[in-house]
Tab-separated table of C-alpha atoms in Angstrom:
chain	number	residue	atom	x	y	z
A	1	MET	CA	3.053	25.913	-44.501
A	2	THR	CA	0.177	28.358	-44.907
A	3	LEU	CA	-1.226	28.928	-48.372
A	4	LEU	CA	-2.861	32.307	-49.005
A	5	LYS	CA	-5.187	32.656	-51.941
A	6	GLN	CA	-6.933	35.941	-52.598
A	7	THR	CA	-9.571	36.665	-55.225
A	8	LEU	CA	-11.780	39.681	-55.907
A	9	ASN	CA	-14.589	38.490	-53.673
A	10	ALA	CA	-12.893	36.215	-51.173
A	11	THR	CA	-9.760	35.634	-49.181
A	12	ARG	CA	-9.126	32.048	-48.199
A	13	PHE	CA	-6.627	30.824	-45.635
A	14	VAL	CA	-5.881	27.101	-46.014
A	15	MET	CA	-3.816	25.282	-43.389
A	16	HIS	CA	-2.752	21.699	-42.685
A	17	SER	CA	-5.633	19.436	-41.729
A	18	MET	CA	-5.781	17.544	-38.444
A	19	THR	CA	-8.633	16.206	-36.371
A	20	TYR	CA	-8.887	18.072	-33.064
A	21	PRO	CA	-11.090	16.284	-30.523
A	22	TYR	CA	-12.777	18.368	-27.857
A	23	ASN	CA	-14.960	17.484	-24.919
A	24	ARG	CA	-18.240	19.389	-24.956
A	25	GLU	CA	-19.171	21.270	-21.828
A	26	ILE	CA	-21.594	24.098	-21.134
A	27	ILE	CA	-20.991	26.472	-18.284
A	28	LYS	CA	-23.108	29.266	-16.854
A	29	ALA	CA	-21.562	31.622	-14.361
A	30	GLN	CA	-22.287	34.814	-12.495
A	31	GLN	CA	-19.683	37.566	-12.330
A	32	PRO	CA	-16.997	37.395	-11.126
A	33	MET	CA	-15.683	34.240	-12.821
A	34	LYS	CA	-12.782	32.054	-11.788
A	35	TYR	CA	-11.177	29.382	-13.930
A	36	SER	CA	-8.789	26.489	-13.352
A	37	ARG	CA	-6.449	24.742	-15.772
A	38	ARG	CA	-8.978	21.991	-16.258
A	39	GLY	CA	-11.354	24.269	-18.138
A	40	TRP	CA	-14.230	26.577	-17.418
A	41	ILE	CA	-14.741	26.472	-13.614
A	42	ALA	CA	-16.995	29.126	-12.093
A	43	LEU	CA	-18.389	30.162	-8.766
A	44	LEU	CA	-21.790	28.966	-9.900
A	45	THR	CA	-22.198	26.397	-12.665
A	46	THR	CA	-25.379	25.048	-14.122
A	47	LEU	CA	-26.480	23.614	-17.427
A	48	VAL	CA	-27.472	26.321	-19.870
A	49	VAL	CA	-30.674	25.588	-21.756
A	50	THR	CA	-31.564	28.293	-24.274
A	51	SER	CA	-34.161	28.555	-27.002
A	52	ALA	CA	-34.938	31.386	-29.377
A	53	GLY	CA	-37.835	29.533	-30.933
A	54	GLY	CA	-40.401	30.515	-28.350
A	55	TYR	CA	-40.025	33.884	-26.715
A	56	ALA	CA	-41.493	35.409	-23.588
A	57	ALA	CA	-40.860	38.439	-21.438
A	58	GLY	CA	-38.468	37.937	-18.570
A	59	TRP	CA	-36.356	35.095	-19.972
A	60	PHE	CA	-33.257	37.223	-20.483
A	61	SER	CA	-30.725	37.330	-17.635
A	62	PRO	CA	-29.132	40.792	-17.929
A	63	ASN	CA	-27.000	40.550	-14.782
A	64	GLU	CA	-25.050	37.474	-15.861
A	65	THR	CA	-22.118	36.792	-18.123
A	66	THR	CA	-22.295	33.227	-19.444
A	67	ILE	CA	-20.009	31.087	-21.560
A	68	THR	CA	-21.452	28.342	-23.732
A	69	GLU	CA	-19.606	25.879	-25.940
A	70	LEU	CA	-21.919	25.821	-28.961
A	71	ALA	CA	-19.949	23.070	-30.715
A	72	PRO	CA	-16.518	21.507	-30.165
A	73	GLY	CA	-14.084	24.396	-30.034
A	74	VAL	CA	-16.727	27.067	-30.711
A	75	PHE	CA	-17.507	29.342	-27.767
A	76	PHE	CA	-20.097	32.071	-27.131
A	77	ARG	CA	-19.728	34.599	-24.328
A	78	LYS	CA	-22.934	36.461	-23.512
A	79	SER	CA	-22.025	39.717	-21.790
A	80	GLN	CA	-23.785	41.199	-18.807
A	81	THR	CA	-25.855	44.302	-19.647
A	82	GLU	CA	-27.207	45.306	-16.203
A	83	PRO	CA	-26.569	46.864	-13.741
A	84	VAL	CA	-23.263	47.536	-15.517
A	85	PHE	CA	-23.054	47.241	-19.299
A	86	LEU	CA	-19.983	45.104	-19.996
A	87	GLY	CA	-20.172	45.312	-23.776
A	88	CYS	CA	-21.054	43.023	-26.634
A	89	ASN	CA	-21.356	39.284	-26.842
A	90	GLN	CA	-18.216	37.600	-28.119
A	91	GLY	CA	-17.179	34.330	-29.664
A	92	TRP	CA	-14.014	32.428	-30.305
A	93	VAL	CA	-13.150	29.464	-32.474
A	94	GLU	CA	-10.267	27.102	-31.754
A	95	PHE	CA	-8.384	26.002	-34.838
A	96	LYS	CA	-5.572	23.452	-34.708
A	97	ASP	CA	-2.804	25.944	-33.983
A	98	PHE	CA	-4.532	29.242	-33.220
A	99	VAL	CA	-7.711	30.990	-32.114
A	100	LEU	CA	-10.036	33.402	-33.919
A	101	VAL	CA	-11.889	35.884	-31.683
A	102	ILE	CA	-15.194	37.300	-32.897
A	103	ASP	CA	-15.669	40.892	-31.683
A	104	ALA	CA	-13.024	42.521	-29.509
A	105	ASN	CA	-15.381	44.180	-26.984
A	106	PHE	CA	-14.249	46.984	-24.662
A	107	PRO	CA	-10.565	46.872	-23.633
A	108	ASN	CA	-11.129	45.498	-20.121
A	109	GLN	CA	-13.398	42.720	-21.386
A	110	ALA	CA	-10.967	41.984	-24.213
A	111	ALA	CA	-8.212	41.502	-21.647
A	112	GLU	CA	-10.413	39.123	-19.662
A	113	VAL	CA	-11.223	37.026	-22.723
A	114	ALA	CA	-7.629	36.984	-23.979
A	115	LYS	CA	-6.447	35.764	-20.589
A	116	LEU	CA	-9.169	33.124	-20.537
A	117	ILE	CA	-8.298	31.814	-23.988
A	118	LYS	CA	-4.596	31.619	-23.179
A	119	LYS	CA	-5.249	29.706	-19.966
A	120	HIS	CA	-7.741	27.320	-21.537
A	121	THR	CA	-6.068	26.588	-24.883
A	122	GLY	CA	-2.437	27.670	-24.728
A	123	LYS	CA	-2.871	28.729	-28.367
A	124	PRO	CA	-2.129	32.175	-29.775
A	125	ILE	CA	-4.955	34.444	-30.869
A	126	ARG	CA	-4.132	34.966	-34.542
A	127	TYR	CA	-7.173	36.977	-35.616
A	128	VAL	CA	-9.774	39.240	-34.037
A	129	PHE	CA	-12.773	39.912	-36.283
A	130	ASP	CA	-14.822	43.061	-35.680
A	131	THR	CA	-18.391	42.704	-36.927
A	132	HIS	CA	-18.594	46.529	-37.001
A	133	TYR	CA	-16.858	49.634	-35.698
A	134	HIS	CA	-18.822	50.416	-32.516
A	135	GLY	CA	-16.693	50.682	-29.391
A	136	ASP	CA	-18.394	47.858	-27.519
A	137	HIS	CA	-17.361	45.565	-30.380
A	138	ALA	CA	-13.987	46.940	-31.470
A	139	ASP	CA	-12.325	49.240	-28.926
A	140	GLY	CA	-10.392	46.334	-27.412
A	141	ASN	CA	-8.533	45.456	-30.621
A	142	MET	CA	-5.166	46.535	-29.206
A	143	ILE	CA	-5.373	43.898	-26.473
A	144	TYR	CA	-5.227	41.195	-29.148
A	145	THR	CA	-2.916	42.892	-31.653
A	146	ALA	CA	-0.371	43.476	-28.877
A	147	GLN	CA	-0.216	39.676	-28.637
A	148	GLY	CA	0.397	39.330	-32.374
A	149	ALA	CA	-3.171	39.058	-33.667
A	150	THR	CA	-4.429	40.703	-36.854
A	151	ALA	CA	-7.674	42.687	-36.679
A	152	ILE	CA	-10.143	41.969	-39.499
A	153	ALA	CA	-13.235	43.827	-40.738
A	154	SER	CA	-15.150	44.503	-43.932
A	155	GLU	CA	-13.852	47.108	-46.380
A	156	ASN	CA	-17.070	49.079	-46.008
A	157	SER	CA	-16.293	49.621	-42.337
A	158	GLN	CA	-12.921	51.283	-42.979
A	159	LEU	CA	-14.213	54.863	-43.197
A	160	LEU	CA	-16.304	54.353	-40.066
A	161	PHE	CA	-13.292	53.106	-38.113
A	162	ASP	CA	-11.266	56.085	-39.353
A	163	THR	CA	-13.896	58.643	-38.327
A	164	LYS	CA	-16.670	57.712	-35.915
A	165	GLY	CA	-14.750	54.854	-34.359
A	166	LEU	CA	-11.709	56.991	-33.618
A	167	ASP	CA	-13.868	59.834	-32.318
A	168	GLY	CA	-15.730	57.475	-29.991
A	169	PHE	CA	-12.468	56.017	-28.717
A	170	ARG	CA	-11.111	59.469	-27.902
A	171	LYS	CA	-14.289	60.329	-26.021
A	172	SER	CA	-13.927	57.121	-24.015
A	173	GLN	CA	-10.354	58.099	-23.173
A	174	GLN	CA	-11.810	61.213	-21.552
A	175	SER	CA	-14.766	59.551	-19.840
A	176	LYS	CA	-13.029	56.309	-18.789
A	177	PRO	CA	-9.346	57.221	-18.334
A	178	GLU	CA	-8.697	54.283	-16.009
A	179	GLU	CA	-9.562	51.873	-18.836
A	180	TYR	CA	-8.722	53.809	-22.004
A	181	GLY	CA	-6.168	56.406	-20.931
A	182	PRO	CA	-2.890	54.606	-21.729
A	183	LEU	CA	-4.203	52.759	-24.801
A	184	ASN	CA	-3.788	53.546	-28.494
A	185	TYR	CA	-6.632	53.148	-30.972
A	186	GLU	CA	-6.197	50.076	-33.141
A	187	LYS	CA	-8.309	49.717	-36.259
A	188	PRO	CA	-8.501	46.592	-38.444
A	189	THR	CA	-5.708	46.199	-40.979
A	190	LEU	CA	-6.991	43.157	-42.868
A	191	LEU	CA	-10.091	44.157	-44.841
A	192	PHE	CA	-12.275	42.101	-47.150
A	193	PRO	CA	-14.891	43.237	-49.705
A	194	ARG	CA	-17.602	40.588	-49.472
A	195	LYS	CA	-16.185	37.322	-48.145
A	196	MET	CA	-13.162	35.934	-46.356
A	197	VAL	CA	-12.664	32.285	-45.415
A	198	ILE	CA	-10.433	30.896	-42.679
A	199	ASP	CA	-10.158	27.108	-42.977
A	200	ASP	CA	-7.472	24.764	-41.635
A	201	GLY	CA	-9.361	21.518	-42.120
A	202	THR	CA	-10.483	21.365	-38.492
A	203	GLN	CA	-12.626	24.513	-38.492
A	204	ARG	CA	-14.058	26.706	-41.227
A	205	VAL	CA	-15.253	30.260	-40.631
A	206	GLU	CA	-16.664	32.439	-43.399
A	207	LEU	CA	-16.704	36.194	-42.792
A	208	LEU	CA	-19.525	37.686	-44.857
A	209	HIS	CA	-20.583	41.249	-45.664
A	210	PHE	CA	-24.126	41.395	-47.050
A	211	GLY	CA	-24.657	45.158	-47.013
A	212	HIS	CA	-25.784	48.048	-44.829
A	213	ALA	CA	-27.642	46.815	-41.735
A	214	HIS	CA	-26.860	48.033	-38.193
A	215	THR	CA	-23.973	49.941	-39.802
A	216	ALA	CA	-22.700	50.284	-43.359
A	217	GLY	CA	-19.831	47.912	-42.608
A	218	ASP	CA	-21.666	45.087	-40.850
A	219	ALA	CA	-20.271	41.594	-41.344
A	220	VAL	CA	-21.052	38.234	-39.782
A	221	ALA	CA	-19.099	35.066	-39.009
A	222	TRP	CA	-20.667	31.922	-40.456
A	223	LEU	CA	-19.606	28.392	-39.508
A	224	PRO	CA	-21.160	26.212	-42.230
A	225	LYS	CA	-20.137	22.845	-40.759
A	226	GLN	CA	-21.957	23.564	-37.499
A	227	GLY	CA	-24.680	25.872	-38.831
A	228	ILE	CA	-23.629	28.593	-36.361
A	229	LEU	CA	-23.977	32.301	-37.117
A	230	PHE	CA	-22.185	34.990	-35.115
A	231	SER	CA	-24.294	37.919	-36.255
A	232	GLY	CA	-22.886	40.983	-34.544
A	233	ASP	CA	-25.624	43.564	-34.100
A	234	ALA	CA	-27.285	42.708	-37.403
A	235	VAL	CA	-29.268	40.320	-35.186
A	236	VAL	CA	-29.832	40.795	-31.459
A	237	ASN	CA	-32.031	38.881	-29.048
A	238	GLY	CA	-33.976	41.461	-27.059
A	239	ALA	CA	-34.526	45.226	-27.043
A	240	PHE	CA	-30.962	46.050	-28.082
A	241	ASN	CA	-31.403	47.406	-31.612
A	242	TYR	CA	-29.717	50.744	-32.254
A	243	THR	CA	-30.649	52.371	-35.550
A	244	GLY	CA	-28.457	55.489	-35.461
A	245	ASP	CA	-25.990	54.186	-38.081
A	246	SER	CA	-28.443	51.977	-39.919
A	247	ASN	CA	-30.493	51.839	-43.087
A	248	THR	CA	-33.537	49.868	-41.986
A	249	ALA	CA	-34.769	49.081	-45.505
A	250	SER	CA	-31.356	47.668	-46.379
A	251	TRP	CA	-31.235	45.948	-42.978
A	252	VAL	CA	-34.351	43.989	-43.909
A	253	GLY	CA	-32.656	42.990	-47.159
A	254	VAL	CA	-29.520	41.863	-45.329
A	255	LEU	CA	-31.598	39.723	-42.980
A	256	THR	CA	-33.356	38.209	-45.990
A	257	GLU	CA	-29.946	37.235	-47.378
A	258	ILE	CA	-28.849	35.824	-44.033
A	259	GLN	CA	-31.996	33.683	-43.961
A	260	THR	CA	-30.712	31.783	-47.003
A	261	LEU	CA	-27.996	30.243	-44.808
A	262	PRO	CA	-28.868	26.842	-43.264
A	263	ILE	CA	-28.701	28.245	-39.736
A	264	LYS	CA	-29.092	26.084	-36.652
A	265	THR	CA	-27.751	28.458	-33.993
A	266	VAL	CA	-27.535	32.255	-33.797
A	267	ALA	CA	-24.993	33.885	-31.489
A	268	PRO	CA	-26.343	37.466	-31.474
A	269	GLY	CA	-24.492	40.698	-30.802
A	270	HIS	CA	-26.463	41.162	-27.572
A	271	GLY	CA	-28.839	38.867	-25.709
A	272	GLU	CA	-29.114	35.122	-25.343
A	273	VAL	CA	-28.064	32.573	-27.943
A	274	GLY	CA	-30.932	31.460	-30.191
A	275	ASP	CA	-31.901	29.187	-33.043
A	276	GLU	CA	-32.785	29.832	-36.690
A	277	LYS	CA	-36.074	31.500	-35.729
A	278	LEU	CA	-34.218	34.485	-34.305
A	279	VAL	CA	-33.313	35.926	-37.720
A	280	PRO	CA	-36.915	36.190	-39.004
A	281	LEU	CA	-37.928	37.508	-35.586
A	282	GLN	CA	-35.373	40.310	-35.889
A	283	LYS	CA	-36.517	40.969	-39.447
A	284	ARG	CA	-40.148	41.128	-38.344
A	285	TYR	CA	-39.359	43.996	-35.983
A	286	PHE	CA	-38.084	46.224	-38.762
A	287	VAL	CA	-40.703	45.164	-41.297
A	288	GLU	CA	-43.596	45.839	-38.919
A	289	LEU	CA	-42.019	48.996	-37.501
A	290	ARG	CA	-41.631	50.448	-40.985
A	291	GLU	CA	-45.088	49.361	-42.136
A	292	THR	CA	-46.814	50.663	-39.011
A	293	ILE	CA	-45.075	54.028	-39.118
A	294	GLN	CA	-45.692	54.385	-42.857
A	295	GLN	CA	-49.405	53.697	-42.360
A	296	ALA	CA	-49.550	56.292	-39.597
A	297	ILE	CA	-47.828	58.839	-41.848
A	298	ASP	CA	-50.318	58.073	-44.610
A	299	ASP	CA	-53.110	58.652	-42.088
A	300	GLY	CA	-51.735	62.105	-41.366
A	301	LYS	CA	-50.368	61.420	-37.886
A	302	SER	CA	-47.512	63.472	-36.477
A	303	LEU	CA	-44.333	61.991	-35.062
A	304	ASP	CA	-45.504	62.711	-31.519
A	305	GLU	CA	-48.797	60.946	-32.201
A	306	ILE	CA	-46.992	57.960	-33.662
A	307	LYS	CA	-44.677	57.701	-30.654
A	308	ALA	CA	-47.677	57.784	-28.336
A	309	ASP	CA	-49.919	55.378	-30.247
A	310	ILE	CA	-47.698	52.809	-31.976
A	311	GLU	CA	-48.204	49.183	-30.983
A	312	LEU	CA	-46.229	46.059	-31.853
A	313	PRO	CA	-47.522	43.408	-29.413
A	314	PHE	CA	-45.118	40.716	-30.578
A	315	TYR	CA	-42.148	42.960	-29.739
A	316	GLN	CA	-43.089	43.138	-26.077
A	317	GLU	CA	-43.675	39.377	-26.007
A	318	TRP	CA	-40.209	38.879	-27.473
A	319	THR	CA	-38.205	41.478	-25.543
A	320	GLY	CA	-40.284	42.350	-22.483
A	321	VAL	CA	-40.146	45.996	-23.597
A	322	ASP	CA	-42.980	48.101	-25.030
A	323	VAL	CA	-42.019	49.226	-28.528
A	324	ARG	CA	-42.861	52.817	-27.543
A	325	GLU	CA	-39.938	52.809	-25.120
A	326	ARG	CA	-37.539	52.649	-28.074
A	327	THR	CA	-38.354	56.193	-29.132
A	328	GLU	CA	-35.033	56.690	-30.903
A	329	ASN	CA	-35.834	53.857	-33.307
A	330	ILE	CA	-39.302	55.260	-33.993
A	331	GLU	CA	-37.820	58.689	-34.662
A	332	PHE	CA	-35.131	57.239	-36.925
A	333	VAL	CA	-37.534	55.226	-39.077
A	334	TYR	CA	-39.922	58.180	-39.256
A	335	GLY	CA	-37.011	60.263	-40.539
A	336	GLU	CA	-36.144	57.628	-43.135
A	337	LEU	CA	-39.721	57.435	-44.404
A	338	THR	CA	-40.212	61.200	-44.543
A	339	SER	CA	-36.631	62.030	-45.614
A	340	ARG	CA	-36.239	64.295	-42.571
């Protein structure tokens, strides 16, 4: 029997407890992937060794989709970003009797992951958790809900799903009719204010909303037993930050809150898996970007001058991209600081 307990700040799902052994394996594969009943079998398999502690240009593999088992029953799928952008990174957690998917992705990628999970586990997908409303994280919800899953998100994301999310989905129906045409938009129906816990005794996942970061509704999935954070786009590993829906001052505050968690592994919204050093690295980008632009404003520089002259050497070391190439982020922060 499932016991549901809901309070003002948290929803907790408590299920029967049972130990669920799992053999650890790490697989790296190039697209396309093929799998057998015995597990993750790919055209090319090698041991994945990743580290977010030290960073250097050129370490990211944009033309690969990889699957890594971060801990028994906890999987991370890093999505290919070049030459074709396949969407966000995803995760899934195997509980005793069901699976939780973290971020739906685009519909075609959602279908691929749902098929993979069914073949590998034989368990139903009971929940799909959207870290935020953007299409590359949530447009594939209907793939999971059609199989009986419930879509989850933070309460603060509801308005965004109802407006910008729906508008983006309709635009994709026009631009990608072969993928979106026959599908209906599916927004999350299970919403939480600050915290929701799913715990059956074998796995525990805490869904946490700290505030406005990448979007106003950002939430993360935290696995306290393993020290694993699925961050959505609140934390990315590389030059993937998009500020168009953000509040960068609040984003810094959210990252400060996230840093209080005893993190061992970060599964970012885009880019390679990292360790606890990835969160302060992400925070440093926004802190230094804001400070540098503010100083330039104080010195009387125009936006065009700032875009031409700004330097953040560590950013290029981390991402392989000159900070000046992310002009939209410079323009956004300049607008925040000048209220324009």
